[in-house]
Coordinates of C-alpha atoms and ligand atoms in Angstrom, one line a residue:
M3 CA 0.0 0.0 0.0
N4 CA 1.2 3.5 -0.8
F5 CA 0.6 5.8 2.2
K6 CA 0.7 9.0 0.2
N7 CA -1.9 11.5 1.5
K8 CA -3.4 8.9 3.8
T9 CA -4.6 10.0 7.2
I10 CA -3.2 7.9 10.0
W11 CA -4.4 8.2 13.6
I12 CA -2.0 6.8 16.2
T13 CA -2.8 6.4 19.9
G14 CA -0.1 6.3 22.5
A15 CA 2.0 8.6 20.3
S16 CA 3.6 10.6 23.2
S17 CA 6.3 8.0 23.7
G18 CA 8.0 4.8 22.8
I19 CA 6.5 2.8 19.9
G20 CA 3.7 5.3 19.1
K21 CA 6.2 8.2 18.9
A22 CA 8.5 6.2 16.7
L23 CA 5.6 5.2 14.4
A24 CA 4.6 8.9 14.1
L25 CA 8.2 10.0 13.4
T26 CA 8.8 7.2 10.8
F27 CA 5.4 7.8 9.1
S28 CA 6.2 11.5 8.9
N29 CA 9.0 10.8 6.5
Q30 CA 6.3 9.8 4.0
D31 CA 3.7 12.2 2.7
V32 CA 0.9 11.4 5.2
N33 CA -1.4 13.3 7.5
L34 CA -1.0 12.3 11.1
I35 CA -3.3 12.6 14.1
I36 CA -1.4 11.8 17.3
S37 CA -3.2 11.0 20.5
S38 CA -2.4 10.2 24.2
R39 CA -3.2 11.9 27.5
N40 CA -0.1 14.2 27.6
E41 CA -0.8 17.1 25.2
Q42 CA 2.6 18.7 25.9
K43 CA 4.6 15.6 24.9
L44 CA 2.4 15.2 21.8
N45 CA 3.3 18.8 20.8
E46 CA 7.0 17.9 21.2
V47 CA 6.5 14.8 19.0
K48 CA 4.7 17.0 16.4
K49 CA 7.6 19.4 16.4
Q50 CA 10.1 16.5 15.7
C51 CA 8.0 15.3 12.7
K52 CA 9.3 16.0 9.2
Q53 CA 6.2 18.0 8.2
P54 CA 4.7 19.3 11.5
D55 CA 2.0 21.2 9.5
K56 CA 0.6 17.7 8.5
V57 CA 0.4 16.6 12.1
K58 CA -2.6 17.3 14.4
V59 CA -2.6 16.7 18.2
L60 CA -5.8 15.2 19.6
P61 CA -5.5 14.4 23.4
I62 CA -7.4 11.4 24.5
D63 CA -7.6 9.2 27.6
L64 CA -8.4 5.7 26.6
S65 CA -10.1 5.0 29.9
E66 CA -12.7 7.8 29.2
F67 CA -15.0 5.8 27.0
S68 CA -17.7 8.5 27.0
S69 CA -15.4 10.9 25.1
F70 CA -14.8 8.6 22.2
E71 CA -17.7 9.7 19.9
D72 CA -16.7 13.3 20.2
K73 CA -13.0 12.5 19.7
V74 CA -13.9 10.6 16.5
K75 CA -16.0 13.5 15.2
T76 CA -13.0 15.8 15.8
A77 CA -10.5 13.4 14.2
L78 CA -12.7 13.1 11.1
S79 CA -12.9 16.9 10.8
L80 CA -9.1 17.4 11.0
F81 CA -8.1 16.1 7.6
N82 CA -11.4 15.1 6.0
G83 CA -11.6 11.5 7.3
V84 CA -9.3 8.8 8.6
D85 CA -7.7 5.9 6.6
I86 CA -5.8 4.0 9.2
L87 CA -6.3 3.8 13.0
I88 CA -3.3 2.5 14.9
N89 CA -4.4 1.3 18.4
N90 CA -1.1 1.5 20.2
G91 CA -1.8 3.2 23.6
G92 CA -1.5 0.7 26.5
I93 CA 0.0 -0.1 29.9
S94 CA 1.8 -3.1 31.2
Q95 CA 2.0 -4.9 34.5
R96 CA 4.7 -6.1 36.9
S97 CA 3.0 -8.0 39.7
L98 CA 1.9 -11.5 40.8
A99 CA -1.9 -12.2 40.5
I100 CA -2.1 -13.1 44.2
D101 CA -0.9 -9.6 45.2
T102 CA -2.6 -7.6 42.6
Q103 CA -5.7 -5.5 43.6
L104 CA -8.6 -6.2 41.3
K105 CA -8.8 -2.4 40.5
V106 CA -5.4 -2.8 38.8
D107 CA -6.6 -5.7 36.6
Q108 CA -9.6 -3.5 35.8
K109 CA -7.4 -0.5 34.9
I110 CA -5.3 -2.6 32.6
F111 CA -8.4 -3.9 30.8
E112 CA -9.9 -0.5 30.6
V113 CA -7.0 1.0 28.8
N114 CA -5.7 -2.0 26.8
Y115 CA -8.9 -3.7 25.9
F116 CA -12.0 -1.5 26.3
G117 CA -10.1 1.7 25.3
T118 CA -8.9 0.0 22.1
I119 CA -12.2 -1.7 21.1
G120 CA -14.2 1.4 22.2
L121 CA -12.3 3.8 20.0
T122 CA -12.4 1.3 17.1
K123 CA -16.1 0.8 17.4
A124 CA -16.6 4.6 17.4
L125 CA -14.7 5.0 14.2
L126 CA -16.1 1.9 12.5
P127 CA -19.2 3.5 10.9
H128 CA -16.9 5.9 9.0
F129 CA -14.8 3.0 7.6
V130 CA -17.9 1.0 6.8
S131 CA -19.7 3.9 5.0
K132 CA -16.7 4.6 2.8
K133 CA -16.0 0.8 2.3
S134 CA -12.3 1.2 3.1
G135 CA -9.9 1.5 6.1
Q136 CA -7.4 -0.3 8.1
I137 CA -7.4 -1.0 11.8
V138 CA -4.0 -1.8 13.4
V139 CA -3.7 -3.2 16.9
I140 CA -0.4 -3.2 18.8
S141 CA -0.9 -6.3 20.8
S142 CA 2.2 -8.1 22.3
V143 CA 3.9 -11.5 22.4
M144 CA 1.9 -11.6 25.6
G145 CA -1.2 -11.7 23.4
K146 CA 0.0 -15.2 22.3
I147 CA 1.6 -16.6 25.5
G148 CA 1.4 -16.0 29.2
T149 CA 4.3 -15.5 31.7
P150 CA 4.5 -14.7 35.4
L151 CA 3.9 -11.1 36.5
R152 CA 1.7 -10.4 33.5
T153 CA -1.7 -12.0 34.3
A154 CA -3.9 -9.0 33.6
Y155 CA -1.7 -7.7 30.8
A156 CA -1.5 -11.0 29.0
A157 CA -5.2 -11.5 29.4
S158 CA -6.0 -8.0 28.0
K159 CA -3.8 -8.6 25.0
H160 CA -5.2 -12.1 24.4
A161 CA -8.7 -10.6 24.5
L162 CA -7.7 -8.2 21.7
H163 CA -6.9 -11.2 19.4
G164 CA -10.4 -12.7 20.0
F165 CA -12.1 -9.4 19.3
F166 CA -10.1 -8.3 16.3
D167 CA -10.0 -11.8 14.7
S168 CA -13.8 -11.8 14.8
L169 CA -14.0 -8.2 13.6
R170 CA -11.7 -9.0 10.6
A171 CA -14.2 -11.7 9.5
E172 CA -17.2 -9.3 10.0
L173 CA -15.5 -6.6 7.9
Y174 CA -14.2 -8.7 5.0
N175 CA -16.9 -7.6 2.6
D176 CA -16.5 -4.0 3.6
N177 CA -12.9 -3.9 2.4
I178 CA -11.6 -3.1 5.8
A179 CA -8.3 -4.7 6.9
V180 CA -7.4 -5.7 10.5
T181 CA -3.6 -6.0 11.3
I182 CA -2.5 -7.3 14.6
I183 CA 1.1 -6.7 15.5
C184 CA 2.7 -8.5 18.4
P185 CA 5.9 -6.8 19.6
G186 CA 8.6 -8.7 21.6
Y187 CA 10.9 -6.6 23.8
V188 CA 11.2 -3.0 22.5
N189 CA 13.3 -0.5 24.3
T190 CA 10.7 2.0 25.6
N191 CA 9.4 3.2 28.9
V192 CA 6.8 0.4 29.0
S193 CA 8.3 -1.3 32.0
K194 CA 8.8 2.0 33.9
N195 CA 5.1 2.8 33.2
A196 CA 3.9 -0.7 34.1
L197 CA 1.5 -1.0 37.1
T198 CA 2.5 -2.9 40.2
A199 CA 0.2 -4.7 42.6
D200 CA -1.3 -1.5 44.1
G201 CA -1.5 0.4 40.9
S202 CA 1.6 2.5 41.4
K203 CA 4.2 2.7 38.6
H204 CA 7.0 0.1 38.5
N205 CA 9.5 2.8 37.6
I206 CA 12.2 0.3 36.7
D207 CA 13.6 -0.3 33.2
D208 CA 13.6 -4.1 33.1
E209 CA 16.6 -5.8 31.5
G210 CA 14.4 -7.3 28.7
N211 CA 13.1 -3.9 27.6
A212 CA 16.5 -2.1 28.0
N213 CA 18.1 -4.7 25.7
G214 CA 15.1 -4.9 23.4
M215 CA 14.8 -3.7 19.8
S216 CA 14.9 0.0 19.2
P217 CA 11.5 1.7 18.7
E218 CA 12.9 3.0 15.4
D219 CA 13.7 -0.5 14.0
F220 CA 10.4 -1.8 15.4
S221 CA 8.4 1.0 13.7
K222 CA 10.1 0.4 10.3
K223 CA 9.2 -3.3 10.5
A224 CA 5.7 -2.5 11.7
I225 CA 5.0 0.0 8.9
R226 CA 6.1 -2.6 6.3
S227 CA 3.6 -5.1 7.8
I228 CA 0.9 -2.4 7.8
S229 CA 1.6 -1.6 4.1
K230 CA 1.2 -5.3 3.3
Q231 CA -2.0 -5.4 5.3
K232 CA -0.8 -8.5 7.1
Q233 CA -3.4 -10.1 9.4
E234 CA -1.0 -10.8 12.2
I235 CA 2.8 -10.6 12.7
V236 CA 5.2 -11.1 15.6
I237 CA 8.1 -8.5 15.6
G238 CA 10.8 -9.3 18.1
G239 CA 14.0 -11.1 18.9
L240 CA 14.7 -14.8 18.5
K241 CA 13.7 -15.5 22.1
E242 CA 10.2 -14.0 21.8
T243 CA 9.4 -15.2 18.3
S244 CA 10.5 -18.8 19.3
A245 CA 8.2 -18.6 22.3
V246 CA 5.2 -18.0 20.1
Y247 CA 6.1 -21.0 17.9
L248 CA 6.8 -23.2 20.9
K249 CA 3.4 -22.3 22.4
R250 CA 1.7 -23.3 19.1
F251 CA 3.5 -26.5 18.4
F252 CA 5.1 -27.6 21.7
P253 CA 3.1 -25.9 24.4
S254 CA 4.4 -28.1 27.3
I255 CA 8.0 -27.2 26.5
L256 CA 7.0 -23.5 26.7
S257 CA 5.2 -24.1 30.0
N258 CA 8.4 -25.6 31.4
I259 CA 10.4 -22.6 30.4
V260 CA 8.0 -19.8 31.6
R261 CA 7.4 -21.3 35.0
K262 CA 11.2 -20.8 35.7
V263 CA 11.0 -17.1 35.0
N264 CA 12.4 -15.2 38.0
V265 CA 9.6 -13.4 39.8
T266 CA 11.6 -11.8 42.6
Ligands
NAP310 N1 7.9 -2.0 24.6 C1 7.6 -3.2 24.6 O1 8.5 -4.1 24.9 C2 6.3 -3.7 24.2 C3 6.1 -5.1 24.0 C4 4.9 -5.6 23.6 C5 3.8 -4.7 23.4 N2 4.0 -3.4 23.7 C6 2.8 -2.5 23.5 O2 3.2 -1.4 22.7 C7 2.3 -0.3 23.0 C8 3.1 1.0 23.3 O3 3.9 0.8 24.4 P1 5.4 1.4 24.6 O4 6.3 0.3 24.6 O5 5.6 2.4 23.5 O6 5.3 2.0 26.0 P2 5.3 3.5 26.6 O7 6.5 4.2 26.1 O8 5.0 3.4 28.0 O9 4.0 4.2 25.8 C9 2.7 3.9 26.1 C10 1.8 4.9 25.4 O10 0.5 4.7 25.8 C11 -0.1 5.9 26.3 N3 -1.2 5.6 27.3 C12 -1.0 5.0 28.4 N4 -2.2 5.0 29.1 C13 -3.1 5.7 28.4 C14 -4.4 6.2 28.6 N5 -5.1 5.9 29.7 N6 -5.0 6.9 27.6 C15 -4.3 7.2 26.5 N7 -3.0 6.8 26.2 C16 -2.4 6.1 27.2 C17 1.0 6.7 26.8 O11 0.7 8.1 26.7 P3 0.3 9.1 27.9 O12 1.0 8.7 29.1 O13 0.7 10.4 27.3 O14 -1.2 9.0 27.9 C18 2.1 6.4 25.8 O15 2.1 7.2 24.7 C19 1.5 -0.8 24.3 O16 0.2 -1.2 23.9 C20 2.3 -1.9 24.8 O17 1.5 -2.9 25.5 C21 5.2 -2.9 24.0

C-alpha cells in the first residue's frame, strides 16, 4: 500500500512505539493525528515530525469511553476523514496475581482492551460507510503466550486477538483490513510505566526492555507489515518469536520454560 496522502491516527503517540511510528510515518507524505493523555509531549512529537503542519494533536484518555464519539468526530474533521487507526496506547504490569488488587486488573483492561475496542467501534461507521480503512492493533507476544507477573496484561492482549480476529471476519466484505502486531521486547518506557500490585508505577527499566529492539527499528518493520495489510505478525528477537512457535507446536515445552521465570 502507498501511504501518500493517507490520514493515520496513532494512539499512545507521546512516547516509545507510538512516537517512533509517528516520526517514521512523517517521512512519508501522510497526514497524522497523534493522541495520548499528555498534550505537551504530543506537541513535542509534532515538532520533531518532518512535516509538522501535516500533524494534528488530539489528546485522549483511553479509559474515558464517553469521550470517544466526540474524539472521533473531531478526528474526522481534522483532515477530512481517517484511513488507518493504529491502536497502540497501552499499559503493562509487573505483579503477581495473588498480590494484585482487582482495580489494577480492571485499569489494565480499561486502557488496553476497552479503550482499544471502544475507539475502534466509534470509528467503524466511518470506515464501513466509505468501504475502506485499516485497523491496526499493537498487541504483544503476551497476546500469544502468558508469563509470570503479566496475568492481567497478557489477558488484556489475548482478548484483543479474540475481538479483532472476529471483527476481521465481519469486515471482510466492507474492504476493511485488520492488522494485529505482536511486539517482543522494545526499548521504551513500557516497564517503567507498568503497574504494580497496588496500581503504582513500576519505575524500573527491566533488562528485557532495556536490551530490546529500538523503537525506530520496530516501527520500520511494523510499517512494512501495515503496508502489506498483514493479518498478524510477531516482531521481536529470536527468544520472543521462538516462544510463540513453541506455544503453538510444543506448548508443554514453553510451560516448562516460563514457569522458571524469575519473579523476585
Ligand atoms: N515496549 C515493549 O516491549 C512492548 C512489547 C509488547 C507490546 N507493547 C505494546 O506497545 C504499546 C506501546 O507501548 P510502549 O512500549 O511504547 O510504552 P510507553 O512508552 O509506556 O508508551 C505507552 C503509550 O500509551 C499511552 N497511554 C497509556 N495510558 C493511556 C491512557 N489511559 N490513555 C491514552 N493513552 C495512554 C502513553 O501516553 P500518555 O501517558 O501520554 O497518555 C504512551 O504514549 C502498548 O500497547 C504496549 O502494550 C510494548
